[in-house]
XYZ file of C-alpha atoms in Angstrom:
202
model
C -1.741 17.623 -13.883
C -4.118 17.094 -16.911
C -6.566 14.679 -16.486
C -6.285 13.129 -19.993
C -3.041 11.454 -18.144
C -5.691 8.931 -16.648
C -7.154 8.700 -20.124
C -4.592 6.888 -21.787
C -4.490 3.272 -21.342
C -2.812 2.194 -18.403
C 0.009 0.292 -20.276
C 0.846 3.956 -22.122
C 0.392 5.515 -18.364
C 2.810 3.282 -17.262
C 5.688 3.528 -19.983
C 5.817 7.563 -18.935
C 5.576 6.077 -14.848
C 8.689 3.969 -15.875
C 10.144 6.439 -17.883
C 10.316 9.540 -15.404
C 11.555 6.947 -12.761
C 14.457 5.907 -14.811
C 15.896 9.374 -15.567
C 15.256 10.932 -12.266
C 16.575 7.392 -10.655
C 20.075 8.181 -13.042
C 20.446 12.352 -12.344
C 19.226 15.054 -10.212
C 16.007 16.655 -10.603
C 17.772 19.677 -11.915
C 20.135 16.907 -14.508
C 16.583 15.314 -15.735
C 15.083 17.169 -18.737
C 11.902 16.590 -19.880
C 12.823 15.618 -23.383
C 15.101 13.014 -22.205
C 11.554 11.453 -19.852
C 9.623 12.027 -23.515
C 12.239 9.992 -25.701
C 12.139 7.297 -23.093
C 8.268 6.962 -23.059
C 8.315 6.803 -26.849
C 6.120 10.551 -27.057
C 7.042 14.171 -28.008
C 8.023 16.769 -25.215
C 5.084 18.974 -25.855
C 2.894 15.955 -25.524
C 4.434 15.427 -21.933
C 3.687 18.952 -21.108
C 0.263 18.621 -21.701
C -0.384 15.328 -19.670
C 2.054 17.413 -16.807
C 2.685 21.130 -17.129
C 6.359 20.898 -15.590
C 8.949 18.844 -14.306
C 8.237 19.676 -11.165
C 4.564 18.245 -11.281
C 5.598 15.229 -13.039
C 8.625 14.413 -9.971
C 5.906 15.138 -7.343
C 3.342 12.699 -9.058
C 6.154 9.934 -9.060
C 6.763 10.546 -5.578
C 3.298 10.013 -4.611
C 2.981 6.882 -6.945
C 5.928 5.585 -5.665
C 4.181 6.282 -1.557
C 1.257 4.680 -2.703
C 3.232 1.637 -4.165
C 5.021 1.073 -1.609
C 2.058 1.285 0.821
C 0.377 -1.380 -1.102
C 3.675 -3.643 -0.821
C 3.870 -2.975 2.981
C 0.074 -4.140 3.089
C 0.820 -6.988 0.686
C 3.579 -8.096 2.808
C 1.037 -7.583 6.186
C 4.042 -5.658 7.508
C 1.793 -3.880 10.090
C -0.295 -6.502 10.968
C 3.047 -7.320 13.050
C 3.730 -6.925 17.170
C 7.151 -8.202 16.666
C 8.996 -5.135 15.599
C 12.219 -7.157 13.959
C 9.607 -9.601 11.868
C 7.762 -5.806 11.174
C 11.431 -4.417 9.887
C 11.907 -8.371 7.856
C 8.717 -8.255 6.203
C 8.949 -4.265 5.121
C 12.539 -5.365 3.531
C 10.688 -8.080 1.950
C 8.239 -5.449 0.717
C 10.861 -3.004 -0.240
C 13.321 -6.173 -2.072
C 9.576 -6.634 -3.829
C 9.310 -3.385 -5.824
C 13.102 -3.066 -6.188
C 12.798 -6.736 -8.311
C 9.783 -5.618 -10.056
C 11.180 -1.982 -10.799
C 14.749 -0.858 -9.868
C 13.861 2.481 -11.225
C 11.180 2.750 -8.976
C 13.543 1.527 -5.970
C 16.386 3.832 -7.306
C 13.902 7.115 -7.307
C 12.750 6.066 -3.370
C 16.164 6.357 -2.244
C 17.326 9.115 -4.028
C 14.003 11.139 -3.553
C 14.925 11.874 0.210
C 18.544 12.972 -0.433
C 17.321 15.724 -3.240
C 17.856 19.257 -2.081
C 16.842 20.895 -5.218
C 14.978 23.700 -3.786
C 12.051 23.215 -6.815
C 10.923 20.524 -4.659
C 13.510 19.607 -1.792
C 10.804 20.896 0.941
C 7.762 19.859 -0.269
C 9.956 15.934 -0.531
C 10.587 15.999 3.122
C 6.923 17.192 4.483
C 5.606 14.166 2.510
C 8.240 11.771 3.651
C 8.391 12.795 6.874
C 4.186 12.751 6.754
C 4.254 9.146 5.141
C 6.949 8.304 7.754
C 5.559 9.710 10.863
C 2.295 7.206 9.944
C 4.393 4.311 9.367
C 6.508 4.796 13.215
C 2.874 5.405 14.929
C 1.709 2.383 13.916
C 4.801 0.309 14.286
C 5.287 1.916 18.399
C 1.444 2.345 19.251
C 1.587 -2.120 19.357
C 5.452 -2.483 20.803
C 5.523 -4.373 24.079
C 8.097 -1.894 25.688
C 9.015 -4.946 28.096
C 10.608 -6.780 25.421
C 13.627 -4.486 25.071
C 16.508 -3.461 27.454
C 15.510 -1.264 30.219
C 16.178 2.635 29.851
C 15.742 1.925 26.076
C 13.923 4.878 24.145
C 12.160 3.333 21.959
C 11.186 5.806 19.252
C 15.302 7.299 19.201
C 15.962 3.014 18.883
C 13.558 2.983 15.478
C 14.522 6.541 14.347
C 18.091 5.066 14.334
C 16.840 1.650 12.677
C 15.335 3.891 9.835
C 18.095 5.973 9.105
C 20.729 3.017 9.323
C 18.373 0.827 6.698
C 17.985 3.878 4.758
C 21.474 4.862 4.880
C 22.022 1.107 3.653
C 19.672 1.216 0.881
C 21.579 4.423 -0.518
C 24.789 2.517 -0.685
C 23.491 -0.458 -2.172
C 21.238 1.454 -4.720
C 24.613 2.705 -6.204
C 25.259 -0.784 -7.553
C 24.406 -1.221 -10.885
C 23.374 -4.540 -10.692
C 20.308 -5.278 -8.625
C 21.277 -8.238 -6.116
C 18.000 -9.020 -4.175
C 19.675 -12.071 -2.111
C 22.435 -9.762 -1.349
C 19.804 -7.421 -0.258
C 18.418 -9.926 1.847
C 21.052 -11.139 3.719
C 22.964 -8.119 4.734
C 19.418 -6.693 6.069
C 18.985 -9.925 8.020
C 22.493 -9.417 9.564
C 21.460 -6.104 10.646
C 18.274 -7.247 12.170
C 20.134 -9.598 14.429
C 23.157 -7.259 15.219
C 19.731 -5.250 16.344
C 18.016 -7.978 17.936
C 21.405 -8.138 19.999
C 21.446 -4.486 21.225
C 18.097 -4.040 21.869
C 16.220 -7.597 23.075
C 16.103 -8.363 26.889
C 18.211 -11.184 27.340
C-alpha cells in the first residue's frame, strides 16, 4: 500500500474506508470492482490504484481496519476486563451492536469476511481470523472459574460452539436490510440465557 494513503486527510481516508466496506459488504470479492469502490469514494480508479495497487491489498487493509476497530470496541466496552463469561459474551454484543450502528458496512464486511472463499484471499482471511480469534478465547478461558459450569463440561468445545452459534446468528441477521439494533439485542440476550441454562451449575 502507498503511503500517501495516510497523507490524505483523514475525512478523505475515511470516505475510501467506507466506500470499499460498502461494495465488498453488497458482493463477493471477486463481484467488487475497483471502479465501482472509486465512484463511491468520489475519486478516479487510477487514483485508487495508486493509494492501493490491487483489490486484493485494499480487502486485506479493510480487514485489518475492521480487527483493529473492533478491538478498540471490545476495549471500549471493557469486554475482557470480565470473569463472568455470559456478561464477557453481553458486553462484546454490545461492542459488536456498537460498530454495526455506527457503520453497517463495516458490520456487513465482518460477517461476510469469514464466509469468503475466493482463493485471492480466502486463506490469508482465515489465518488472521483464526489469529485474532485464538487471542480473544485465551483471554476469555485463561480467567473462567471452571467450577461455575456443569461438571464434565469442556469448556473451550462450550465457547467454540458459543462463537460459531453467535456468528452463525450474525450472518442471518446481516442479510436484513434494515439494521435493527434492539432486535439485535434481544435475540442475543435470549441466547445468553438459553446458554446460561445449559451450561451454569444449578
Amino acid at each position: 500500500m502507498n503511503d500517501k494513503f495516510f497523507s490524505l486527510p483523514e475525512e478523505k481516508q475515511q470516505k475510501i474506508i467506507n466506500a470499499g466496506y460498502r461494495v465488498f459488504s453488497r458482493n463477493s470479492y471477486k463481484k467488487s470492482p475497483m471502479g465501482e469502490i472509486a465512484a463511491e469514494a468520489g475519486i478516479s480508479k487510477s487514483l485508487l490504484f495508486h493509494y492501493f495497487r490491487n483489490k486484493k491489498e485494499l480487502y486485506l487493509f479493510l480487514w485489518e481496519h475492521c480487527a483493529e476497530v473492533t478491538i478498540e470496541y471490545l476495549k471500549k466496552y471493557r469486554c475482557y476486563e470480565q470473569t463472568d463469561l455470559f456478561e464477557m459474551i453481553y458486553r462484546g454484543m454490545q461492542a459488536k451492536i456498537g460498530i454495526m450502528v455506527r457503520c453497517p458496512d463495516m458490520g456487513r464486511f465482518a460477517v461476510k469476511v469469514f464466509y469468503e472463499r475466493d482463493p485471492d484471499v480466502g486463506s490469508e482471511i482465515q489465518e488472521s481470523y483464526k489469529r485474532y480469534k485464538d487471542i480473544k478465547a485465551n483471554i476469555t478461558l485463561i480467567n473462567l472459574d471452571p467450577e461455575q459450569f456443569r461438571e464434565g463440561i469442556d469448556i473451550s468445545m462450550m465457547y467454540q460452539e458459543m462463537y460459531l452459534a453467535s456468528l452463525g446468528y450474525l450472518w442471518e441477521f446481516m442479510q436484513k436490510d434494515e439494521m435493527d439494533a434492539k432486535k439485535l439485542e434481544e435475540d442475543f440476550t435470549k441466547m445468553i440465557e438459553f446458554w446460561k441454562k445449559i451450561y451454569l451449575r444449578e
